[in-house]
């Protein structure tokens, strides 16, 4: 813990995980678009090809498999995981810089990545899991998104059990039924955490 990590100046890692189609990307976007400049987004690296409309450096850093593995060797990642057959990782640079600047860093990462960050930053992380109202709703959302093949959709659904299990170790579970309510609950959980941390010294 360096001298810059005094109460009030410390940043916070806010991990938001959910099964694919659970709505986390929309929730994160809403918070970032709110105009509150305490929030920043941690742009991950991935070997998954870009979806239509996704931009390199904004949504992800899109890397080749070879480049991603080279970055692992260099120690560039705070955590990385294989998700749905592709590699994804949080760049140390994205979080170190923003933690020092006292920012609230939003991370849209999977449950394994979330639990790794909790181990690495026990006091400066908040793990939020957005649960779908039901598995049927989740499946419907995935199909409506229309960006994934049938095979990809089935692969994502199979992962849900492991995700719900890992969510037991998360700090907060929010059932994502209504977007406005979910955004409000996420913001409340963050404020509660900041307050707790500032009063616990
Ligand atoms: P998608 O391909 O739909 O953008 O993301 C697939 C999954 O990978 C999502 O659950 C997303 O949260 C997760 N993911 C994205 N970036 C990272 C990362 O840097 N680390 C980990 N562990 N998971 C990530």
PDB file of C-alpha atoms and ligand atoms in Angstrom:
ATOM      1  CA  UNK A   1       0.000   0.000   0.000  1.00  0.00           C
ATOM      2  CA  UNK A   2       1.687   3.202  -1.165  1.00  0.00           C
ATOM      3  CA  UNK A   3       1.416   6.655   0.330  1.00  0.00           C
ATOM      4  CA  UNK A   4      -1.149   7.631  -2.303  1.00  0.00           C
ATOM      5  CA  UNK A   5      -3.708   5.168  -0.946  1.00  0.00           C
ATOM      6  CA  UNK A   6      -5.051   7.368   1.836  1.00  0.00           C
ATOM      7  CA  UNK A   7      -8.743   7.325   2.688  1.00  0.00           C
ATOM      8  CA  UNK A   8     -10.725   9.461   0.281  1.00  0.00           C
ATOM      9  CA  UNK A   9      -8.164   9.199  -2.495  1.00  0.00           C
ATOM     10  CA  UNK A  10      -8.276   5.487  -3.099  1.00  0.00           C
ATOM     11  CA  UNK A  11      -9.968   4.184  -6.165  1.00  0.00           C
ATOM     12  CA  UNK A  12     -12.345   1.236  -6.177  1.00  0.00           C
ATOM     13  CA  UNK A  13     -12.632  -1.729  -8.528  1.00  0.00           C
ATOM     14  CA  UNK A  14     -16.277  -2.474  -9.234  1.00  0.00           C
ATOM     15  CA  UNK A  15     -16.639  -5.821 -10.949  1.00  0.00           C
ATOM     16  CA  UNK A  16     -19.988  -6.380 -12.637  1.00  0.00           C
ATOM     17  CA  UNK A  17     -20.522  -9.959 -13.759  1.00  0.00           C
ATOM     18  CA  UNK A  18     -23.537 -11.773 -15.108  1.00  0.00           C
ATOM     19  CA  UNK A  19     -24.258 -14.665 -17.394  1.00  0.00           C
ATOM     20  CA  UNK A  20     -24.012 -13.697 -21.042  1.00  0.00           C
ATOM     21  CA  UNK A  21     -27.177 -11.791 -21.937  1.00  0.00           C
ATOM     22  CA  UNK A  22     -27.634 -10.804 -18.273  1.00  0.00           C
ATOM     23  CA  UNK A  23     -27.587  -7.112 -19.173  1.00  0.00           C
ATOM     24  CA  UNK A  24     -24.309  -6.011 -17.607  1.00  0.00           C
ATOM     25  CA  UNK A  25     -23.039  -4.165 -20.679  1.00  0.00           C
ATOM     26  CA  UNK A  26     -26.169  -1.971 -20.711  1.00  0.00           C
ATOM     27  CA  UNK A  27     -25.915  -1.282 -16.967  1.00  0.00           C
ATOM     28  CA  UNK A  28     -22.233  -0.327 -17.231  1.00  0.00           C
ATOM     29  CA  UNK A  29     -22.963   1.928 -20.199  1.00  0.00           C
ATOM     30  CA  UNK A  30     -25.743   3.724 -18.327  1.00  0.00           C
ATOM     31  CA  UNK A  31     -23.428   4.489 -15.403  1.00  0.00           C
ATOM     32  CA  UNK A  32     -20.619   5.682 -17.672  1.00  0.00           C
ATOM     33  CA  UNK A  33     -23.021   7.901 -19.634  1.00  0.00           C
ATOM     34  CA  UNK A  34     -24.350   9.512 -16.421  1.00  0.00           C
ATOM     35  CA  UNK A  35     -21.703  12.236 -16.634  1.00  0.00           C
ATOM     36  CA  UNK A  36     -20.241  11.412 -13.196  1.00  0.00           C
ATOM     37  CA  UNK A  37     -16.507  11.616 -13.872  1.00  0.00           C
ATOM     38  CA  UNK A  38     -15.552   9.434 -10.916  1.00  0.00           C
ATOM     39  CA  UNK A  39     -16.373   6.451 -13.138  1.00  0.00           C
ATOM     40  CA  UNK A  40     -14.058   4.946 -15.749  1.00  0.00           C
ATOM     41  CA  UNK A  41     -14.240   1.716 -17.726  1.00  0.00           C
ATOM     42  CA  UNK A  42     -11.496  -0.890 -17.736  1.00  0.00           C
ATOM     43  CA  UNK A  43     -11.038  -1.884 -21.380  1.00  0.00           C
ATOM     44  CA  UNK A  44     -10.086  -5.559 -21.515  1.00  0.00           C
ATOM     45  CA  UNK A  45      -8.031  -7.386 -24.104  1.00  0.00           C
ATOM     46  CA  UNK A  46      -9.520 -10.321 -25.975  1.00  0.00           C
ATOM     47  CA  UNK A  47      -8.813 -12.769 -28.774  1.00  0.00           C
ATOM     48  CA  UNK A  48     -12.509 -12.832 -29.726  1.00  0.00           C
ATOM     49  CA  UNK A  49     -13.182 -11.183 -33.093  1.00  0.00           C
ATOM     50  CA  UNK A  50     -15.006  -7.839 -32.919  1.00  0.00           C
ATOM     51  CA  UNK A  51     -18.811  -7.871 -33.214  1.00  0.00           C
ATOM     52  CA  UNK A  52     -20.418  -5.399 -35.606  1.00  0.00           C
ATOM     53  CA  UNK A  53     -20.167  -1.913 -34.129  1.00  0.00           C
ATOM     54  CA  UNK A  54     -17.393  -2.749 -31.653  1.00  0.00           C
ATOM     55  CA  UNK A  55     -14.315  -0.528 -31.727  1.00  0.00           C
ATOM     56  CA  UNK A  56     -10.734  -1.473 -30.900  1.00  0.00           C
ATOM     57  CA  UNK A  57      -9.527   0.403 -27.812  1.00  0.00           C
ATOM     58  CA  UNK A  58     -13.049   1.382 -26.762  1.00  0.00           C
ATOM     59  CA  UNK A  59     -14.906  -1.929 -26.308  1.00  0.00           C
ATOM     60  CA  UNK A  60     -11.851  -4.178 -26.184  1.00  0.00           C
ATOM     61  CA  UNK A  61      -8.273  -4.310 -27.313  1.00  0.00           C
ATOM     62  CA  UNK A  62      -8.623  -6.988 -29.978  1.00  0.00           C
ATOM     63  CA  UNK A  63      -5.454  -9.094 -30.014  1.00  0.00           C
ATOM     64  CA  UNK A  64      -4.320 -12.141 -31.943  1.00  0.00           C
ATOM     65  CA  UNK A  65      -3.803 -15.330 -29.970  1.00  0.00           C
ATOM     66  CA  UNK A  66      -0.047 -14.926 -30.313  1.00  0.00           C
ATOM     67  CA  UNK A  67      -0.069 -11.326 -29.117  1.00  0.00           C
ATOM     68  CA  UNK A  68      -2.315 -12.179 -26.152  1.00  0.00           C
ATOM     69  CA  UNK A  69       0.030 -14.992 -25.061  1.00  0.00           C
ATOM     70  CA  UNK A  70       3.022 -12.701 -25.418  1.00  0.00           C
ATOM     71  CA  UNK A  71       1.298 -10.176 -23.105  1.00  0.00           C
ATOM     72  CA  UNK A  72       0.663 -12.975 -20.550  1.00  0.00           C
ATOM     73  CA  UNK A  73       4.389 -13.795 -20.584  1.00  0.00           C
ATOM     74  CA  UNK A  74       5.222 -10.129 -20.064  1.00  0.00           C
ATOM     75  CA  UNK A  75       2.974 -10.049 -16.980  1.00  0.00           C
ATOM     76  CA  UNK A  76       0.683  -7.428 -18.503  1.00  0.00           C
ATOM     77  CA  UNK A  77      -2.531  -8.879 -17.036  1.00  0.00           C
ATOM     78  CA  UNK A  78      -3.971  -8.467 -13.537  1.00  0.00           C
ATOM     79  CA  UNK A  79      -6.109 -11.510 -14.380  1.00  0.00           C
ATOM     80  CA  UNK A  80      -7.062 -13.399 -17.489  1.00  0.00           C
ATOM     81  CA  UNK A  81      -9.413 -16.263 -18.278  1.00  0.00           C
ATOM     82  CA  UNK A  82     -10.728 -18.341 -21.115  1.00  0.00           C
ATOM     83  CA  UNK A  83     -14.409 -17.628 -21.651  1.00  0.00           C
ATOM     84  CA  UNK A  84     -16.521 -19.302 -24.344  1.00  0.00           C
ATOM     85  CA  UNK A  85     -13.355 -20.500 -26.115  1.00  0.00           C
ATOM     86  CA  UNK A  86     -11.630 -17.105 -26.295  1.00  0.00           C
ATOM     87  CA  UNK A  87      -9.066 -15.417 -24.067  1.00  0.00           C
ATOM     88  CA  UNK A  88      -9.994 -12.304 -22.096  1.00  0.00           C
ATOM     89  CA  UNK A  89      -7.831 -10.305 -19.706  1.00  0.00           C
ATOM     90  CA  UNK A  90      -7.736  -7.198 -17.539  1.00  0.00           C
ATOM     91  CA  UNK A  91      -4.650  -5.105 -18.248  1.00  0.00           C
ATOM     92  CA  UNK A  92      -2.720  -4.071 -15.135  1.00  0.00           C
ATOM     93  CA  UNK A  93      -2.157  -0.701 -16.711  1.00  0.00           C
ATOM     94  CA  UNK A  94      -5.928  -0.012 -16.875  1.00  0.00           C
ATOM     95  CA  UNK A  95      -6.411  -0.603 -13.177  1.00  0.00           C
ATOM     96  CA  UNK A  96      -3.157   0.660 -11.636  1.00  0.00           C
ATOM     97  CA  UNK A  97      -3.393   4.050 -13.313  1.00  0.00           C
ATOM     98  CA  UNK A  98      -7.040   4.560 -12.404  1.00  0.00           C
ATOM     99  CA  UNK A  99      -6.748   3.258  -8.830  1.00  0.00           C
ATOM    100  CA  UNK A 100      -3.993   5.795  -8.227  1.00  0.00           C
ATOM    101  CA  UNK A 101      -6.170   8.538  -9.689  1.00  0.00           C
ATOM    102  CA  UNK A 102      -8.919   7.618  -7.178  1.00  0.00           C
ATOM    103  CA  UNK A 103     -11.373   6.495  -9.874  1.00  0.00           C
ATOM    104  CA  UNK A 104     -14.252   4.052  -9.562  1.00  0.00           C
ATOM    105  CA  UNK A 105     -13.284   1.489 -12.178  1.00  0.00           C
ATOM    106  CA  UNK A 106     -16.095  -0.522 -13.755  1.00  0.00           C
ATOM    107  CA  UNK A 107     -15.067  -3.961 -14.976  1.00  0.00           C
ATOM    108  CA  UNK A 108     -17.333  -6.091 -17.131  1.00  0.00           C
ATOM    109  CA  UNK A 109     -15.544  -9.394 -16.565  1.00  0.00           C
ATOM    110  CA  UNK A 110     -16.441 -13.007 -15.878  1.00  0.00           C
ATOM    111  CA  UNK A 111     -16.803 -14.576 -12.420  1.00  0.00           C
ATOM    112  CA  UNK A 112     -13.365 -16.199 -12.437  1.00  0.00           C
ATOM    113  CA  UNK A 113     -11.749 -12.854 -13.212  1.00  0.00           C
ATOM    114  CA  UNK A 114     -13.869 -11.183 -10.548  1.00  0.00           C
ATOM    115  CA  UNK A 115     -12.799 -13.641  -7.851  1.00  0.00           C
ATOM    116  CA  UNK A 116      -9.107 -13.263  -8.848  1.00  0.00           C
ATOM    117  CA  UNK A 117      -9.342  -9.490  -8.465  1.00  0.00           C
ATOM    118  CA  UNK A 118     -11.070  -9.874  -5.099  1.00  0.00           C
ATOM    119  CA  UNK A 119      -8.110 -11.958  -3.917  1.00  0.00           C
ATOM    120  CA  UNK A 120      -5.620  -9.406  -5.254  1.00  0.00           C
ATOM    121  CA  UNK A 121      -7.517  -6.311  -4.009  1.00  0.00           C
ATOM    122  CA  UNK A 122      -9.598  -7.475  -1.024  1.00  0.00           C
ATOM    123  CA  UNK A 123     -10.169  -3.980   0.351  1.00  0.00           C
ATOM    124  CA  UNK A 124     -10.456  -2.071  -2.878  1.00  0.00           C
ATOM    125  CA  UNK A 125     -12.887  -4.238  -4.803  1.00  0.00           C
ATOM    126  CA  UNK A 126     -16.648  -4.662  -4.880  1.00  0.00           C
ATOM    127  CA  UNK A 127     -18.074  -7.654  -6.722  1.00  0.00           C
ATOM    128  CA  UNK A 128     -21.610  -7.328  -8.053  1.00  0.00           C
ATOM    129  CA  UNK A 129     -23.420 -10.190  -9.787  1.00  0.00           C
ATOM    130  CA  UNK A 130     -26.439  -9.422 -11.950  1.00  0.00           C
ATOM    131  CA  UNK A 131     -28.694 -12.456 -11.928  1.00  0.00           C
ATOM    132  CA  UNK A 132     -31.304 -12.984 -14.638  1.00  0.00           C
ATOM    133  CA  UNK A 133     -34.923 -13.175 -13.392  1.00  0.00           C
ATOM    134  CA  UNK A 134     -34.997 -16.737 -14.773  1.00  0.00           C
ATOM    135  CA  UNK A 135     -33.132 -19.017 -17.156  1.00  0.00           C
ATOM    136  CA  UNK A 136     -35.958 -18.648 -19.701  1.00  0.00           C
ATOM    137  CA  UNK A 137     -35.567 -14.869 -19.702  1.00  0.00           C
ATOM    138  CA  UNK A 138     -31.814 -15.237 -20.128  1.00  0.00           C
ATOM    139  CA  UNK A 139     -32.190 -17.539 -23.121  1.00  0.00           C
ATOM    140  CA  UNK A 140     -34.674 -15.158 -24.715  1.00  0.00           C
ATOM    141  CA  UNK A 141     -32.318 -12.174 -24.251  1.00  0.00           C
ATOM    142  CA  UNK A 142     -29.437 -14.089 -25.835  1.00  0.00           C
ATOM    143  CA  UNK A 143     -31.515 -14.964 -28.887  1.00  0.00           C
ATOM    144  CA  UNK A 144     -32.922 -11.448 -29.237  1.00  0.00           C
ATOM    145  CA  UNK A 145     -29.420 -10.000 -29.266  1.00  0.00           C
ATOM    146  CA  UNK A 146     -28.967 -11.816 -32.555  1.00  0.00           C
ATOM    147  CA  UNK A 147     -25.178 -11.562 -32.484  1.00  0.00           C
ATOM    148  CA  UNK A 148     -24.305 -15.171 -31.674  1.00  0.00           C
ATOM    149  CA  UNK A 149     -24.767 -18.465 -33.497  1.00  0.00           C
ATOM    150  CA  UNK A 150     -26.953 -21.231 -32.053  1.00  0.00           C
ATOM    151  CA  UNK A 151     -23.813 -23.148 -31.045  1.00  0.00           C
ATOM    152  CA  UNK A 152     -22.432 -20.091 -29.236  1.00  0.00           C
ATOM    153  CA  UNK A 153     -25.762 -19.502 -27.445  1.00  0.00           C
ATOM    154  CA  UNK A 154     -25.820 -23.096 -26.166  1.00  0.00           C
ATOM    155  CA  UNK A 155     -22.215 -22.834 -25.006  1.00  0.00           C
ATOM    156  CA  UNK A 156     -23.059 -19.676 -23.060  1.00  0.00           C
ATOM    157  CA  UNK A 157     -26.118 -21.272 -21.419  1.00  0.00           C
ATOM    158  CA  UNK A 158     -24.081 -24.264 -20.253  1.00  0.00           C
ATOM    159  CA  UNK A 159     -21.772 -21.956 -18.354  1.00  0.00           C
ATOM    160  CA  UNK A 160     -24.550 -20.434 -16.260  1.00  0.00           C
ATOM    161  CA  UNK A 161     -24.455 -23.095 -13.540  1.00  0.00           C
ATOM    162  CA  UNK A 162     -20.790 -22.467 -12.784  1.00  0.00           C
ATOM    163  CA  UNK A 163     -21.457 -18.717 -12.796  1.00  0.00           C
ATOM    164  CA  UNK A 164     -24.354 -18.925 -10.325  1.00  0.00           C
ATOM    165  CA  UNK A 165     -22.156 -21.016  -8.061  1.00  0.00           C
ATOM    166  CA  UNK A 166     -19.259 -18.522  -8.154  1.00  0.00           C
ATOM    167  CA  UNK A 167     -21.729 -15.691  -7.491  1.00  0.00           C
ATOM    168  CA  UNK A 168     -22.120 -17.009  -3.922  1.00  0.00           C
ATOM    169  CA  UNK A 169     -18.715 -15.486  -3.219  1.00  0.00           C
ATOM    170  CA  UNK A 170     -19.700 -12.099  -4.659  1.00  0.00           C
ATOM    171  CA  UNK A 171     -20.416  -9.154  -2.358  1.00  0.00           C
ATOM    172  CA  UNK A 172     -23.845  -8.420  -3.826  1.00  0.00           C
ATOM    173  CA  UNK A 173     -26.318 -10.223  -6.069  1.00  0.00           C
ATOM    174  CA  UNK A 174     -28.914  -8.078  -7.842  1.00  0.00           C
ATOM    175  CA  UNK A 175     -31.760  -9.604  -9.844  1.00  0.00           C
ATOM    176  CA  UNK A 176     -31.816  -7.655 -13.091  1.00  0.00           C
ATOM    177  CA  UNK A 177     -35.484  -7.292 -13.913  1.00  0.00           C
ATOM    178  CA  UNK A 178     -35.801  -3.592 -14.641  1.00  0.00           C
ATOM    179  CA  UNK A 179     -32.899  -1.521 -15.966  1.00  0.00           C
ATOM    180  CA  UNK A 180     -33.569   1.662 -13.958  1.00  0.00           C
ATOM    181  CA  UNK A 181     -33.938  -0.261 -10.706  1.00  0.00           C
ATOM    182  CA  UNK A 182     -30.786  -2.283 -11.373  1.00  0.00           C
ATOM    183  CA  UNK A 183     -28.711   0.818 -12.145  1.00  0.00           C
ATOM    184  CA  UNK A 184     -29.984   2.450  -8.943  1.00  0.00           C
ATOM    185  CA  UNK A 185     -29.154  -0.635  -6.873  1.00  0.00           C
ATOM    186  CA  UNK A 186     -25.660  -0.874  -8.357  1.00  0.00           C
ATOM    187  CA  UNK A 187     -25.001   2.810  -7.559  1.00  0.00           C
ATOM    188  CA  UNK A 188     -26.330   2.328  -4.016  1.00  0.00           C
ATOM    189  CA  UNK A 189     -24.050  -0.683  -3.477  1.00  0.00           C
ATOM    190  CA  UNK A 190     -21.053   1.390  -4.627  1.00  0.00           C
ATOM    191  CA  UNK A 191     -21.886   4.342  -2.353  1.00  0.00           C
ATOM    192  CA  UNK A 192     -22.415   1.968   0.587  1.00  0.00           C
ATOM    193  CA  UNK A 193     -19.024   0.411  -0.025  1.00  0.00           C
ATOM    194  CA  UNK A 194     -17.245   3.773  -0.290  1.00  0.00           C
ATOM    195  CA  UNK A 195     -18.876   4.889   2.946  1.00  0.00           C
ATOM    196  CA  UNK A 196     -17.986   1.664   4.782  1.00  0.00           C
ATOM    197  CA  UNK A 197     -14.404   1.915   3.654  1.00  0.00           C
ATOM    198  CA  UNK A 198     -14.047   5.536   4.667  1.00  0.00           C
ATOM    199  CA  UNK A 199     -15.469   4.889   8.135  1.00  0.00           C
ATOM    200  CA  UNK A 200     -13.450   1.714   8.754  1.00  0.00           C
ATOM    201  CA  UNK A 201     -10.204   3.672   8.421  1.00  0.00           C
TER     202      UNK A 201
HETATM  203  P1  LIG B   1     -18.294 -10.945 -24.644  1.00  0.00           P
HETATM  204  O1  LIG B   1     -17.571 -11.806 -25.638  1.00  0.00           O
HETATM  205  O2  LIG B   1     -19.776 -11.212 -24.627  1.00  0.00           O
HETATM  206  O3  LIG B   1     -17.946  -9.485 -24.786  1.00  0.00           O
HETATM  207  O4  LIG B   1     -17.761 -11.368 -23.207  1.00  0.00           O
HETATM  208  C1  LIG B   1     -17.793 -12.690 -22.808  1.00  0.00           C
HETATM  209  C2  LIG B   1     -17.482 -12.795 -21.349  1.00  0.00           C
HETATM  210  O5  LIG B   1     -16.128 -12.443 -21.106  1.00  0.00           O
HETATM  211  C3  LIG B   1     -18.324 -11.885 -20.476  1.00  0.00           C
HETATM  212  O6  LIG B   1     -18.774 -12.651 -19.359  1.00  0.00           O
HETATM  213  C4  LIG B   1     -17.359 -10.813 -20.058  1.00  0.00           C
HETATM  214  O7  LIG B   1     -17.726 -10.259 -18.811  1.00  0.00           O
HETATM  215  C5  LIG B   1     -16.071 -11.606 -19.980  1.00  0.00           C
HETATM  216  N1  LIG B   1     -14.873 -10.761 -20.014  1.00  0.00           N
HETATM  217  C6  LIG B   1     -14.670  -9.640 -20.737  1.00  0.00           C
HETATM  218  N2  LIG B   1     -13.476  -9.115 -20.470  1.00  0.00           N
HETATM  219  C7  LIG B   1     -12.891  -9.898 -19.531  1.00  0.00           C
HETATM  220  C8  LIG B   1     -11.634  -9.847 -18.829  1.00  0.00           C
HETATM  221  O8  LIG B   1     -10.807  -8.968 -18.994  1.00  0.00           O
HETATM  222  N3  LIG B   1     -11.402 -10.849 -17.951  1.00  0.00           N
HETATM  223  C9  LIG B   1     -12.285 -11.852 -17.716  1.00  0.00           C
HETATM  224  N4  LIG B   1     -11.957 -12.764 -16.811  1.00  0.00           N
HETATM  225  N5  LIG B   1     -13.478 -11.923 -18.345  1.00  0.00           N
HETATM  226  C10 LIG B   1     -13.775 -10.958 -19.245  1.00  0.00           C
END
